[in-house]
XYZ file of C-alpha atoms in Angstrom:
301
model
C -10.549 -9.545 -18.327
C -10.695 -8.461 -14.689
C -7.543 -6.629 -13.630
C -6.420 -6.049 -10.066
C -4.326 -2.942 -9.617
C -1.486 -2.389 -7.212
C -1.901 -0.075 -4.253
C -0.208 2.956 -2.725
C -0.443 4.029 0.878
C -0.468 7.806 0.522
C -0.664 8.777 4.181
C -0.783 6.982 7.508
C 2.108 4.539 7.188
C 2.873 3.287 10.692
C 0.852 6.062 12.392
C -2.404 4.145 11.875
C -1.006 1.789 14.517
C -0.961 4.757 16.898
C -4.426 6.141 16.253
C -4.372 8.067 12.980
C -6.349 7.303 9.860
C -4.618 6.124 6.694
C -5.390 6.805 3.053
C -4.595 4.352 0.268
C -5.360 4.333 -3.436
C -4.989 1.959 -6.389
C -1.809 2.147 -8.436
C -3.280 1.604 -11.878
C 0.088 1.603 -13.662
C 0.728 -1.944 -12.443
C -1.743 -4.805 -12.269
C -2.322 -8.525 -12.110
C -4.796 -10.846 -13.825
C -5.475 -14.528 -14.341
C -3.715 -16.174 -17.268
C -3.057 -19.672 -18.570
C 0.059 -21.284 -19.967
C 0.366 -24.547 -21.897
C 3.880 -24.953 -20.552
C 5.162 -25.660 -17.064
C 4.482 -22.775 -14.698
C 7.684 -21.136 -13.409
C 8.233 -22.003 -9.715
C 7.796 -18.407 -8.510
C 4.337 -18.294 -10.138
C 3.186 -21.699 -8.918
C 0.074 -21.532 -6.746
C 0.178 -25.072 -5.330
C 1.630 -24.119 -1.923
C -0.869 -21.287 -1.607
C -3.693 -23.674 -2.465
C -2.431 -26.219 0.096
C -2.385 -23.522 2.779
C -5.993 -22.567 2.041
C -7.043 -26.226 1.934
C -5.481 -26.888 5.340
C -7.446 -24.061 6.940
C -10.603 -25.156 5.140
C -10.228 -28.744 6.373
C -9.959 -27.439 9.941
C -13.064 -25.288 9.477
C -10.972 -22.165 10.035
C -11.372 -20.467 6.655
C -13.611 -17.436 7.209
C -14.127 -16.929 3.474
C -15.792 -19.963 1.918
C -13.713 -20.731 -1.166
C -14.350 -23.211 -3.970
C -10.958 -24.814 -3.542
C -11.696 -27.796 -5.778
C -12.459 -25.372 -8.618
C -9.292 -23.424 -7.765
C -7.264 -26.647 -7.932
C -8.794 -27.628 -11.282
C -7.825 -24.293 -12.814
C -4.293 -24.495 -11.406
C -3.955 -27.959 -12.935
C -5.039 -26.484 -16.271
C -2.103 -24.077 -16.134
C -3.708 -21.080 -14.466
C -1.346 -18.582 -12.856
C -1.455 -14.938 -11.795
C 0.282 -12.727 -14.327
C 1.443 -9.586 -12.513
C 3.516 -6.485 -13.138
C 3.250 -5.372 -9.490
C 6.754 -5.286 -7.961
C 7.296 -7.716 -5.095
C 8.581 -6.397 -1.765
C 7.525 -2.816 -2.503
C 4.380 -2.651 -0.379
C 2.524 -2.104 -3.653
C 0.006 -4.897 -3.256
C 1.596 -7.797 -5.146
C 0.133 -10.393 -2.777
C -2.964 -8.279 -2.128
C -3.900 -8.301 -5.804
C -3.549 -12.089 -5.992
C -5.695 -12.565 -2.888
C -8.351 -10.214 -4.256
C -8.390 -12.207 -7.498
C -8.734 -15.534 -5.656
C -11.533 -14.159 -3.506
C -13.547 -12.716 -6.367
C -13.246 -15.768 -8.595
C -13.513 -18.587 -6.074
C -15.488 -17.351 -3.044
C -18.907 -19.000 -2.763
C -20.519 -15.740 -1.697
C -18.099 -12.847 -2.203
C -19.068 -9.630 -0.474
C -20.007 -7.081 -3.109
C -17.750 -4.070 -3.622
C -20.625 -1.714 -2.826
C -21.502 -3.436 0.462
C -19.629 -1.001 2.695
C -21.470 -2.211 5.796
C -19.561 -5.504 5.547
C -16.091 -4.141 4.819
C -14.819 -5.167 8.255
C -15.802 -8.783 7.545
C -14.450 -8.536 3.997
C -11.130 -7.227 5.301
C -10.972 -10.058 7.851
C -11.618 -12.679 5.167
C -8.980 -11.214 2.875
C -6.507 -10.911 5.761
C -6.685 -14.630 6.423
C -6.096 -15.423 2.756
C -3.109 -13.055 2.595
C -1.572 -14.370 5.821
C -0.008 -17.151 3.714
C 2.403 -14.555 2.348
C 3.147 -12.492 5.460
C 2.379 -14.627 8.502
C -0.194 -12.030 9.481
C -2.113 -9.412 7.522
C -4.444 -6.506 8.244
C -6.354 -7.250 5.045
C -5.990 -3.640 3.907
C -3.931 -4.364 0.780
C -6.230 -7.010 -0.717
C -9.236 -4.861 0.217
C -7.910 -1.915 -1.793
C -6.971 -4.207 -4.693
C -10.450 -5.762 -4.588
C -12.350 -2.469 -4.423
C -10.150 -0.782 -7.013
C -10.544 2.702 -5.574
C -9.212 4.941 -2.828
C -9.955 3.778 0.701
C -9.864 5.575 4.032
C -8.665 3.212 6.757
C -9.471 3.722 10.427
C -7.431 2.461 13.391
C -10.407 0.426 14.664
C -10.357 -1.683 11.478
C -13.176 0.028 9.624
C -12.745 1.149 6.021
C -14.573 3.615 3.814
C -14.405 4.125 0.069
C -13.239 7.557 -1.016
C -14.097 9.120 -4.352
C -11.320 11.221 -5.927
C -11.903 14.898 -5.130
C -13.289 17.207 -7.799
C -11.848 19.533 -8.796
C -8.512 17.794 -8.544
C -5.913 19.477 -6.355
C -3.468 21.622 -8.313
C -0.442 19.587 -7.223
C 0.441 16.007 -8.046
C 2.005 12.960 -6.474
C 5.020 11.190 -7.958
C 7.090 8.127 -7.156
C 10.794 7.429 -6.863
C 11.921 3.828 -7.255
C 14.574 2.797 -4.729
C 15.159 -0.531 -6.469
C 15.142 -2.161 -3.019
C 12.812 -5.047 -2.195
C 12.050 -5.387 1.510
C 9.766 -7.115 3.999
C 7.162 -5.056 5.824
C 7.111 -6.962 9.126
C 10.576 -6.052 10.479
C 10.061 -2.391 9.525
C 6.753 -2.241 11.380
C 8.393 -3.890 14.391
C 11.167 -1.305 14.265
C 8.629 1.520 14.252
C 6.688 0.015 17.159
C 9.871 -0.418 19.195
C 10.899 3.148 18.515
C 7.438 4.479 19.317
C 7.852 3.207 22.876
C 10.947 5.313 23.531
C 10.380 8.483 25.602
C 11.724 10.862 22.941
C 9.535 9.430 20.195
C 6.432 9.408 22.396
C 7.091 12.928 23.608
C 8.195 14.620 20.386
C 7.571 12.580 17.235
C 4.090 11.125 17.651
C 2.436 14.381 18.814
C 3.671 15.963 15.573
C 3.299 13.040 13.137
C -0.299 12.203 14.007
C -1.800 15.663 13.338
C 0.362 16.129 10.230
C -1.001 12.860 8.843
C -4.577 13.823 9.657
C -4.044 17.223 8.028
C -2.648 15.618 4.865
C -5.647 13.290 4.556
C -8.129 16.110 5.158
C -6.381 18.274 2.565
C -6.516 15.440 0.019
C -10.226 14.919 0.603
C -10.780 18.654 0.116
C -8.569 18.807 -3.016
C -6.458 21.464 -1.279
C -3.076 21.169 -2.966
C -1.339 23.832 -0.894
C -2.287 22.153 2.362
C -1.347 18.724 0.967
C 2.055 20.242 0.204
C 2.396 21.795 3.654
C 1.384 18.606 5.474
C 3.590 16.402 3.277
C 6.578 18.665 3.913
C 5.869 18.453 7.639
C 5.717 14.650 7.509
C 8.889 14.593 5.393
C 10.851 16.582 7.948
C 9.597 14.501 10.854
C 10.416 11.216 9.133
C 13.915 12.430 8.315
C 14.413 13.553 11.908
C 12.884 10.622 13.773
C 12.871 7.698 11.312
C 16.048 8.144 9.237
C 16.774 4.414 9.267
C 13.641 3.864 7.142
C 14.951 6.174 4.396
C 17.339 4.396 1.972
C 20.674 6.214 2.194
C 21.016 6.863 -1.589
C 17.872 9.018 -1.368
C 18.790 11.136 1.649
C 20.142 13.975 -0.520
C 16.968 14.115 -2.604
C 14.930 14.035 0.601
C 16.870 16.902 2.172
C 16.829 18.865 -1.093
C 13.055 18.712 -1.085
C 12.910 20.191 2.396
C 15.212 22.992 1.234
C 13.369 23.604 -2.061
C 11.034 26.340 -0.770
C 8.040 24.096 -1.315
C 8.938 22.799 -4.789
C 8.533 19.203 -3.633
C 8.596 17.002 -0.559
C 9.307 13.291 -0.133
C 7.852 10.844 2.375
C 7.765 7.140 3.051
C 5.399 5.167 0.864
C 4.275 2.307 3.055
C 6.689 0.814 5.564
C 9.821 2.462 4.145
C 13.222 0.836 3.889
C 12.940 0.526 0.118
C 10.175 0.090 -2.418
C 8.749 3.372 -3.628
C 9.235 6.815 -2.111
C 6.251 9.130 -2.471
C 6.641 12.752 -3.475
C 4.267 15.678 -3.823
C 4.797 18.857 -5.801
C 2.942 22.005 -6.795
C 5.448 22.635 -9.592
C 6.309 19.438 -11.471
C 8.756 21.153 -13.821
C 10.769 22.632 -10.965
C 10.660 19.395 -8.993
C 11.935 17.431 -11.980
C 14.780 19.876 -12.549
C 15.835 19.686 -8.898
C 15.598 15.898 -8.801
C 17.288 15.271 -12.160
C 20.885 15.385 -10.809
C 19.912 13.211 -7.839
C 17.440 10.547 -8.952
C 14.987 10.053 -11.816
C 11.253 10.364 -11.193
C 9.826 6.903 -11.751
C 6.190 7.879 -12.223
C 3.888 10.886 -11.934
C 0.450 9.998 -10.641
Protein backbone atom coordinates (compact mmCIF):
# COMPACT_ATOMS: atom_id res chain seq x y z
CA UNK A 1 0.00 0.00 0.00
CA UNK A 2 1.43 3.35 -1.06
CA UNK A 3 1.49 5.84 1.81
CA UNK A 4 1.83 9.59 1.47
CA UNK A 5 3.44 11.25 4.45
CA UNK A 6 2.74 14.66 5.87
CA UNK A 7 5.27 17.44 5.52
CA UNK A 8 7.16 19.90 7.72
CA UNK A 9 8.62 23.18 6.60
CA UNK A 10 11.80 23.32 8.67
CA UNK A 11 13.16 26.66 7.50
CA UNK A 12 12.10 29.38 5.11
CA UNK A 13 8.50 29.99 6.15
CA UNK A 14 7.47 33.31 4.63
CA UNK A 15 11.07 34.35 3.83
CA UNK A 16 11.06 32.30 0.62
CA UNK A 17 8.66 34.97 -0.64
CA UNK A 18 11.44 37.50 -0.07
CA UNK A 19 14.32 35.66 -1.69
CA UNK A 20 15.53 32.97 0.70
CA UNK A 21 15.53 29.24 0.12
CA UNK A 22 13.25 26.95 2.13
CA UNK A 23 13.79 23.44 3.41
CA UNK A 24 10.96 20.95 3.90
CA UNK A 25 10.89 17.29 4.86
CA UNK A 26 8.33 14.49 5.14
CA UNK A 27 6.60 13.99 8.47
CA UNK A 28 6.49 10.20 8.52
CA UNK A 29 4.53 9.99 11.78
CA UNK A 30 1.34 10.92 9.93
CA UNK A 31 0.21 9.70 6.53
CA UNK A 32 -2.63 9.14 4.11
CA UNK A 33 -3.53 6.28 1.77
CA UNK A 34 -6.36 5.08 -0.42
CA UNK A 35 -9.02 2.97 1.27
CA UNK A 36 -12.48 1.64 0.50
CA UNK A 37 -15.63 1.47 2.59
CA UNK A 38 -18.78 -0.55 1.94
CA UNK A 39 -20.78 2.07 3.81
CA UNK A 40 -21.62 5.66 2.96
CA UNK A 41 -18.53 7.87 2.95
CA UNK A 42 -18.64 10.56 5.66
CA UNK A 43 -19.21 14.01 4.09
CA UNK A 44 -15.79 15.36 5.12
CA UNK A 45 -14.11 12.47 3.26
CA UNK A 46 -16.26 12.67 0.13
CA UNK A 47 -14.25 13.36 -3.02
CA UNK A 48 -17.13 14.25 -5.35
CA UNK A 49 -16.66 18.04 -5.18
CA UNK A 50 -12.93 17.64 -5.73
CA UNK A 51 -13.61 15.40 -8.72
CA UNK A 52 -16.11 17.92 -10.15
CA UNK A 53 -13.52 20.69 -9.84
CA UNK A 54 -10.94 18.64 -11.75
CA UNK A 55 -13.51 17.66 -14.37
CA UNK A 56 -14.47 21.30 -14.96
CA UNK A 57 -10.86 22.28 -15.64
CA UNK A 58 -10.38 19.21 -17.82
CA UNK A 59 -13.47 20.03 -19.90
CA UNK A 60 -12.07 23.52 -20.51
CA UNK A 61 -8.70 22.08 -21.54
CA UNK A 62 -7.06 23.84 -18.59
CA UNK A 63 -5.82 20.84 -16.61
CA UNK A 64 -2.03 20.78 -16.96
CA UNK A 65 -1.79 17.26 -15.54
CA UNK A 66 -3.69 14.80 -17.70
CA UNK A 67 -5.78 12.78 -15.26
CA UNK A 68 -7.90 9.68 -15.85
CA UNK A 69 -10.96 11.28 -14.31
CA UNK A 70 -13.37 8.59 -15.47
CA UNK A 71 -11.27 6.01 -13.61
CA UNK A 72 -11.15 8.33 -10.59
CA UNK A 73 -14.95 8.62 -10.66
CA UNK A 74 -15.39 4.85 -10.92
CA UNK A 75 -13.25 4.28 -7.84
CA UNK A 76 -15.07 6.99 -5.88
CA UNK A 77 -18.37 5.32 -6.78
CA UNK A 78 -16.96 2.04 -5.45
CA UNK A 79 -16.42 3.68 -2.06
CA UNK A 80 -12.85 4.89 -2.41
CA UNK A 81 -11.75 7.63 -0.02
CA UNK A 82 -8.48 8.99 1.33
CA UNK A 83 -7.80 7.70 4.82
CA UNK A 84 -5.52 10.21 6.56
CA UNK A 85 -4.03 10.89 9.97
CA UNK A 86 -2.51 14.20 8.83
CA UNK A 87 -4.06 17.04 10.87
CA UNK A 88 -6.05 19.55 8.83
CA UNK A 89 -5.19 23.25 9.09
CA UNK A 90 -1.70 22.59 10.45
CA UNK A 91 0.32 23.22 7.29
CA UNK A 92 1.34 19.57 7.54
CA UNK A 93 0.32 18.54 4.05
CA UNK A 94 -3.19 17.13 4.54
CA UNK A 95 -4.35 18.34 1.12
CA UNK A 96 -0.88 17.91 -0.39
CA UNK A 97 -0.86 14.20 0.43
CA UNK A 98 -4.28 13.71 -1.18
CA UNK A 99 -3.20 15.56 -4.33
CA UNK A 100 0.00 13.52 -4.54
CA UNK A 101 -2.06 10.33 -4.25
CA UNK A 102 -4.49 11.44 -6.98
CA UNK A 103 -1.62 12.39 -9.27
CA UNK A 104 0.30 9.15 -8.85
CA UNK A 105 -2.71 6.89 -9.27
CA UNK A 106 -4.66 8.70 -11.97
CA UNK A 107 -2.23 10.77 -14.07
CA UNK A 108 -1.83 9.40 -17.60
CA UNK A 109 1.89 10.10 -17.57
CA UNK A 110 3.04 11.00 -14.06
CA UNK A 111 6.48 12.56 -13.84
CA UNK A 112 8.80 10.11 -12.14
CA UNK A 113 10.13 10.95 -8.69
CA UNK A 114 13.71 10.77 -9.96
CA UNK A 115 13.10 13.16 -12.87
CA UNK A 116 14.47 16.25 -11.14
CA UNK A 117 14.77 18.13 -14.43
CA UNK A 118 10.96 18.29 -14.59
CA UNK A 119 10.24 19.24 -10.98
CA UNK A 120 9.13 22.74 -11.98
CA UNK A 121 6.48 21.25 -14.29
CA UNK A 122 5.56 18.64 -11.67
CA UNK A 123 5.12 21.35 -9.05
CA UNK A 124 2.94 23.37 -11.45
CA UNK A 125 0.73 20.35 -12.17
CA UNK A 126 0.33 19.56 -8.49
CA UNK A 127 -0.33 23.23 -7.67
CA UNK A 128 -3.32 23.29 -10.00
CA UNK A 129 -4.74 20.13 -8.44
CA UNK A 130 -4.29 21.52 -4.91
CA UNK A 131 -5.81 24.90 -5.78
CA UNK A 132 -9.23 23.30 -5.16
CA UNK A 133 -8.43 23.39 -1.45
CA UNK A 134 -6.69 26.76 -1.12
CA UNK A 135 -7.74 28.92 -4.06
CA UNK A 136 -4.09 29.06 -5.06
CA UNK A 137 -1.12 26.82 -4.34
CA UNK A 138 2.64 26.86 -4.89
CA UNK A 139 2.61 23.10 -5.38
CA UNK A 140 5.34 22.67 -2.77
CA UNK A 141 3.29 20.61 -0.30
CA UNK A 142 2.05 17.98 -2.77
CA UNK A 143 5.54 17.84 -4.30
CA UNK A 144 7.11 16.95 -0.96
CA UNK A 145 4.33 14.44 -0.23
CA UNK A 146 4.82 12.90 -3.68
CA UNK A 147 8.61 12.67 -3.48
CA UNK A 148 8.59 11.45 0.12
CA UNK A 149 11.93 13.01 1.02
CA UNK A 150 13.47 16.32 2.03
CA UNK A 151 13.29 19.05 -0.59
CA UNK A 152 15.17 22.31 -0.98
CA UNK A 153 12.88 24.98 -2.43
CA UNK A 154 14.17 28.01 -4.30
CA UNK A 155 12.41 31.38 -4.65
CA UNK A 156 12.37 31.04 -8.46
CA UNK A 157 10.17 27.93 -8.18
CA UNK A 158 12.85 25.30 -8.64
CA UNK A 159 13.14 22.37 -6.25
CA UNK A 160 15.91 19.92 -5.43
CA UNK A 161 15.81 16.68 -3.49
CA UNK A 162 17.98 16.61 -0.40
CA UNK A 163 19.35 13.44 1.15
CA UNK A 164 19.51 13.43 4.97
CA UNK A 165 23.02 14.36 6.09
CA UNK A 166 25.38 11.66 7.35
CA UNK A 167 26.49 11.65 10.04
CA UNK A 168 23.32 13.04 11.55
CA UNK A 169 23.67 16.30 13.45
CA UNK A 170 23.99 15.82 17.20
CA UNK A 171 20.84 17.80 17.97
CA UNK A 172 17.25 16.98 17.13
CA UNK A 173 14.05 18.67 16.08
CA UNK A 174 10.81 18.36 18.05
CA UNK A 175 7.24 19.57 17.69
CA UNK A 176 4.78 21.28 19.99
CA UNK A 177 1.09 20.95 19.14
CA UNK A 178 -0.84 24.20 19.55
CA UNK A 179 -4.18 22.46 19.00
CA UNK A 180 -5.14 25.36 16.71
CA UNK A 181 -6.28 24.78 13.14
CA UNK A 182 -5.73 27.77 10.85
CA UNK A 183 -5.72 28.85 7.22
CA UNK A 184 -2.41 29.67 5.57
CA UNK A 185 -3.60 32.39 3.18
CA UNK A 186 -4.45 35.16 5.68
CA UNK A 187 -1.20 34.54 7.58
CA UNK A 188 0.86 34.86 4.40
CA UNK A 189 -1.02 38.05 3.53
CA UNK A 190 -0.27 39.40 7.00
CA UNK A 191 3.43 38.69 6.55
CA UNK A 192 3.51 40.32 3.12
CA UNK A 193 1.74 43.42 4.44
CA UNK A 194 4.16 43.68 7.33
CA UNK A 195 7.17 43.13 5.08
CA UNK A 196 6.30 46.35 3.26
CA UNK A 197 6.57 48.49 6.39
CA UNK A 198 9.80 50.51 6.74
CA UNK A 199 10.81 48.96 10.08
CA UNK A 200 10.39 45.40 8.84
CA UNK A 201 12.24 46.10 5.59
CA UNK A 202 15.03 47.90 7.39
CA UNK A 203 15.51 45.66 10.43
CA UNK A 204 13.72 42.31 10.22
CA UNK A 205 14.33 41.06 6.68
CA UNK A 206 18.08 41.83 6.64
CA UNK A 207 18.40 39.61 9.73
CA UNK A 208 15.82 36.90 8.95
CA UNK A 209 17.07 36.09 5.46
CA UNK A 210 20.69 35.29 6.40
CA UNK A 211 19.60 33.44 9.55
CA UNK A 212 17.36 31.22 7.42
CA UNK A 213 20.12 30.59 4.89
CA UNK A 214 22.53 29.77 7.72
CA UNK A 215 20.07 27.30 9.26
CA UNK A 216 19.60 25.49 5.94
CA UNK A 217 23.35 25.35 5.28
CA UNK A 218 23.97 24.00 8.78
CA UNK A 219 21.33 21.30 8.27
CA UNK A 220 22.87 20.23 4.98
CA UNK A 221 26.27 20.02 6.69
CA UNK A 222 24.88 18.13 9.73
CA UNK A 223 26.25 20.90 11.96
CA UNK A 224 24.05 20.74 15.04
CA UNK A 225 25.67 23.66 16.86
CA UNK A 226 25.13 25.99 13.93
CA UNK A 227 21.56 24.70 13.45
CA UNK A 228 21.00 25.61 17.10
CA UNK A 229 22.56 29.06 16.72
CA UNK A 230 20.60 29.88 13.56
CA UNK A 231 17.33 28.55 15.00
CA UNK A 232 17.78 30.64 18.14
CA UNK A 233 18.42 33.68 15.95
CA UNK A 234 15.26 33.03 13.93
CA UNK A 235 13.32 32.42 17.16
CA UNK A 236 14.30 35.79 18.59
CA UNK A 237 13.53 37.63 15.38
CA UNK A 238 10.12 36.01 15.01
CA UNK A 239 9.24 36.88 18.60
CA UNK A 240 10.37 40.46 18.06
CA UNK A 241 8.90 41.15 14.63
CA UNK A 242 6.13 38.56 14.14
CA UNK A 243 4.62 38.06 17.61
CA UNK A 244 1.08 37.93 16.22
CA UNK A 245 1.98 34.65 14.47
CA UNK A 246 2.93 33.00 17.78
CA UNK A 247 -0.10 31.58 19.67
CA UNK A 248 -0.25 33.39 23.01
CA UNK A 249 -0.34 30.20 25.17
CA UNK A 250 3.14 29.36 23.83
CA UNK A 251 4.83 32.73 24.36
CA UNK A 252 6.28 31.68 27.74
CA UNK A 253 7.78 28.50 26.29
CA UNK A 254 9.15 30.54 23.39
CA UNK A 255 10.77 33.11 25.67
CA UNK A 256 12.06 30.40 28.01
CA UNK A 257 13.88 28.82 25.09
CA UNK A 258 15.63 32.08 24.30
CA UNK A 259 16.68 32.33 27.95
CA UNK A 260 17.75 28.67 28.26
CA UNK A 261 21.43 29.21 27.38
CA UNK A 262 21.00 27.20 24.20
CA UNK A 263 19.02 24.28 25.65
CA UNK A 264 16.32 24.71 23.01
CA UNK A 265 14.79 27.24 20.65
CA UNK A 266 11.33 27.46 19.10
CA UNK A 267 10.31 28.81 15.70
CA UNK A 268 7.29 28.93 13.45
CA UNK A 269 6.57 25.73 11.57
CA UNK A 270 4.99 26.89 8.34
CA UNK A 271 2.78 29.97 8.34
CA UNK A 272 2.39 30.19 12.13
CA UNK A 273 -0.77 31.16 13.95
CA UNK A 274 -1.34 27.61 15.14
CA UNK A 275 -0.59 24.12 13.90
CA UNK A 276 2.78 22.85 15.02
CA UNK A 277 5.63 24.84 16.53
CA UNK A 278 9.09 23.57 15.63
CA UNK A 279 11.84 23.27 18.21
CA UNK A 280 15.51 22.33 18.08
CA UNK A 281 17.69 21.16 20.93
CA UNK A 282 21.20 19.89 21.58
CA UNK A 283 20.10 18.48 24.94
CA UNK A 284 16.72 16.75 24.72
CA UNK A 285 16.63 15.86 28.42
CA UNK A 286 17.19 19.45 29.50
CA UNK A 287 14.74 20.78 26.93
CA UNK A 288 12.05 18.37 28.12
CA UNK A 289 12.59 19.34 31.75
CA UNK A 290 12.33 23.05 30.93
CA UNK A 291 9.25 22.57 28.76
CA UNK A 292 7.44 20.16 31.10
CA UNK A 293 5.85 22.89 33.29
CA UNK A 294 4.86 24.89 30.21
CA UNK A 295 3.74 22.53 27.45
CA UNK A 296 4.24 18.87 26.54
CA UNK A 297 6.51 17.93 23.64
CA UNK A 298 4.24 16.41 21.02
CA UNK A 299 6.89 14.59 18.99
CA UNK A 300 10.66 14.27 18.69
CA UNK A 301 11.83 13.90 15.12
